[in-house]
Amino acid sequence: MTKLVSFPSHGSGENLNWFATSALFDDVADFILRHVADDRARRDITAGAASGYVFIGELPEPDRTNVLTALRDTFPGHVDAEIYPPQVTAGMDGPEIFVERAKSLARPAERSIALRAAAGASPDGEG
């Protein structure tokens, strides 16, 4: 089953959706939860993830900014260290495709941050 992580496009109309298989999505949802402090947002993410989606744009600030920044800056390293560490990839045929797919999550996060900056929006959604 394919699952969805949706990023805010800040009114640009760009499609910033990222799709993954269940196993990879579950790792992503866990990573996202580690960067969310708001209790209600944590409950919403947990419920959404159980149904197969996470909407980053619905997170309150500063959680939204924290999640976007973490996905852009630290998730690729998390992929190498936790999701596809060397001991896992050593036993795989063609692991590069799986590693690259997981790391590709950083791109829509980076684009979402850039679109917010271009729109002149402050992290709290104003401006």
Short mmCIF file of C-alpha atoms in Angstrom, two decimals:
data_model
loop_
_atom_site.label_atom_id
_atom_site.label_comp_id
_atom_site.label_asym_id
_atom_site.label_seq_id
_atom_site.Cartn_x
_atom_site.Cartn_y
_atom_site.Cartn_z
CA MET A 1 0.00 0.00 0.00
CA THR A 2 1.33 3.43 -0.92
CA LYS A 3 1.26 6.13 1.75
CA LEU A 4 1.60 9.91 1.55
CA VAL A 5 3.63 12.70 3.11
CA SER A 6 2.28 16.06 1.94
CA PHE A 7 4.29 19.27 2.23
CA PRO A 8 2.95 22.84 2.26
CA SER A 9 3.43 24.61 -1.09
CA HIS A 10 2.68 28.08 0.34
CA GLY A 11 0.17 29.01 -2.34
CA SER A 12 2.44 28.12 -5.26
CA GLY A 13 0.16 25.35 -6.51
CA GLU A 14 3.14 22.97 -6.71
CA ASN A 15 2.53 19.34 -5.89
CA LEU A 16 4.87 18.55 -3.01
CA ASN A 17 3.57 15.10 -2.23
CA TRP A 18 5.94 12.23 -1.47
CA PHE A 19 4.78 8.62 -1.60
CA ALA A 20 6.30 5.55 0.03
CA THR A 21 5.61 1.94 0.82
CA SER A 22 4.27 1.10 4.25
CA ALA A 23 7.59 0.11 5.81
CA LEU A 24 9.45 3.23 4.68
CA PHE A 25 6.48 5.45 5.53
CA ASP A 26 6.38 4.06 9.07
CA ASP A 27 10.06 4.98 9.53
CA VAL A 28 9.36 8.46 8.17
CA ALA A 29 6.35 8.98 10.44
CA ASP A 30 8.44 7.94 13.45
CA PHE A 31 11.17 10.39 12.42
CA ILE A 32 8.62 13.19 12.02
CA LEU A 33 7.09 12.47 15.43
CA ARG A 34 10.50 12.92 17.06
CA HIS A 35 10.49 16.52 15.85
CA VAL A 36 6.99 17.47 17.02
CA ALA A 37 6.53 18.85 20.52
CA ASP A 38 2.82 19.80 20.45
CA ASP A 39 0.77 17.00 22.02
CA ARG A 40 -2.28 17.51 19.81
CA ALA A 41 -0.13 17.57 16.68
CA ARG A 42 1.55 14.34 17.81
CA ARG A 43 -1.87 12.70 18.21
CA ASP A 44 -2.96 13.98 14.78
CA ILE A 45 0.19 12.67 13.11
CA THR A 46 -0.17 9.31 14.82
CA ALA A 47 -3.80 9.02 13.69
CA GLY A 48 -3.00 10.20 10.15
CA ALA A 49 -0.04 7.86 9.86
CA ALA A 50 -2.26 4.95 10.86
CA SER A 51 -4.49 5.89 7.92
CA GLY A 52 -1.55 6.34 5.54
CA TYR A 53 -0.86 10.07 5.44
CA VAL A 54 1.00 12.89 7.15
CA PHE A 55 0.21 16.51 6.28
CA ILE A 56 3.19 18.63 7.30
CA GLY A 57 1.28 21.84 6.49
CA GLU A 58 -1.21 21.14 9.27
CA LEU A 59 1.46 21.21 11.96
CA PRO A 60 1.54 24.26 14.22
CA GLU A 61 4.67 26.35 14.46
CA PRO A 62 7.39 25.85 15.48
CA ASP A 63 6.80 22.15 14.83
CA ARG A 64 6.24 22.69 11.09
CA THR A 65 9.56 24.46 10.70
CA ASN A 66 11.32 21.93 12.92
CA VAL A 67 10.01 19.01 10.87
CA LEU A 68 10.78 20.61 7.49
CA THR A 69 14.29 21.51 8.61
CA ALA A 70 14.93 18.06 10.08
CA LEU A 71 13.69 16.33 6.93
CA ARG A 72 15.91 18.54 4.78
CA ASP A 73 19.02 18.53 6.95
CA THR A 74 19.13 15.37 9.05
CA PHE A 75 16.86 12.80 7.43
CA PRO A 76 19.39 11.76 4.74
CA GLY A 77 21.90 10.91 7.49
CA HIS A 78 19.15 9.11 9.39
CA VAL A 79 18.55 6.97 6.31
CA ASP A 80 22.22 5.92 6.26
CA ALA A 81 22.43 5.33 10.01
CA GLU A 82 19.03 3.87 10.90
CA ILE A 83 16.88 2.86 7.94
CA TYR A 84 19.51 1.47 5.56
CA PRO A 85 22.74 1.12 7.57
CA PRO A 86 25.69 -0.71 5.97
CA GLN A 87 24.84 -4.01 7.67
CA VAL A 88 21.40 -3.90 6.01
CA THR A 89 22.47 -2.72 2.56
CA ALA A 90 25.34 -5.27 2.43
CA GLY A 91 22.79 -8.04 2.08
CA MET A 92 20.61 -6.30 -0.49
CA ASP A 93 20.65 -6.48 -4.28
CA GLY A 94 20.82 -2.95 -5.66
CA PRO A 95 20.39 -1.08 -2.38
CA GLU A 96 21.16 2.27 -4.00
CA ILE A 97 17.65 2.59 -5.39
CA PHE A 98 16.09 2.08 -1.96
CA VAL A 99 18.51 4.44 -0.23
CA GLU A 100 18.01 7.15 -2.86
CA ARG A 101 14.23 6.80 -2.66
CA ALA A 102 14.30 7.26 1.11
CA LYS A 103 16.67 10.22 0.90
CA SER A 104 14.49 11.85 -1.77
CA LEU A 105 12.17 12.94 1.04
CA ALA A 106 14.59 15.80 1.70
CA ARG A 107 13.80 17.40 -1.69
CA PRO A 108 10.14 18.35 -1.11
CA ALA A 109 11.08 19.57 2.38
CA GLU A 110 13.76 21.79 0.87
CA ARG A 111 11.36 23.04 -1.82
CA SER A 112 8.66 23.80 0.76
CA ILE A 113 11.12 25.86 2.80
CA ALA A 114 12.23 27.73 -0.33
CA LEU A 115 8.63 28.44 -1.39
CA ARG A 116 7.83 29.82 2.06
CA ALA A 117 10.85 32.10 1.90
CA ALA A 118 9.93 33.25 -1.62
CA ALA A 119 6.39 34.02 -0.49
CA GLY A 120 7.81 36.12 2.32
CA ALA A 121 6.05 34.04 4.93
CA SER A 122 7.47 33.96 8.41
CA PRO A 123 7.68 30.59 10.17
CA ASP A 124 4.41 31.26 12.00
CA GLY A 125 2.61 31.54 8.66
CA GLU A 126 2.30 35.32 8.66
CA GLY A 127 3.89 37.74 6.23
#
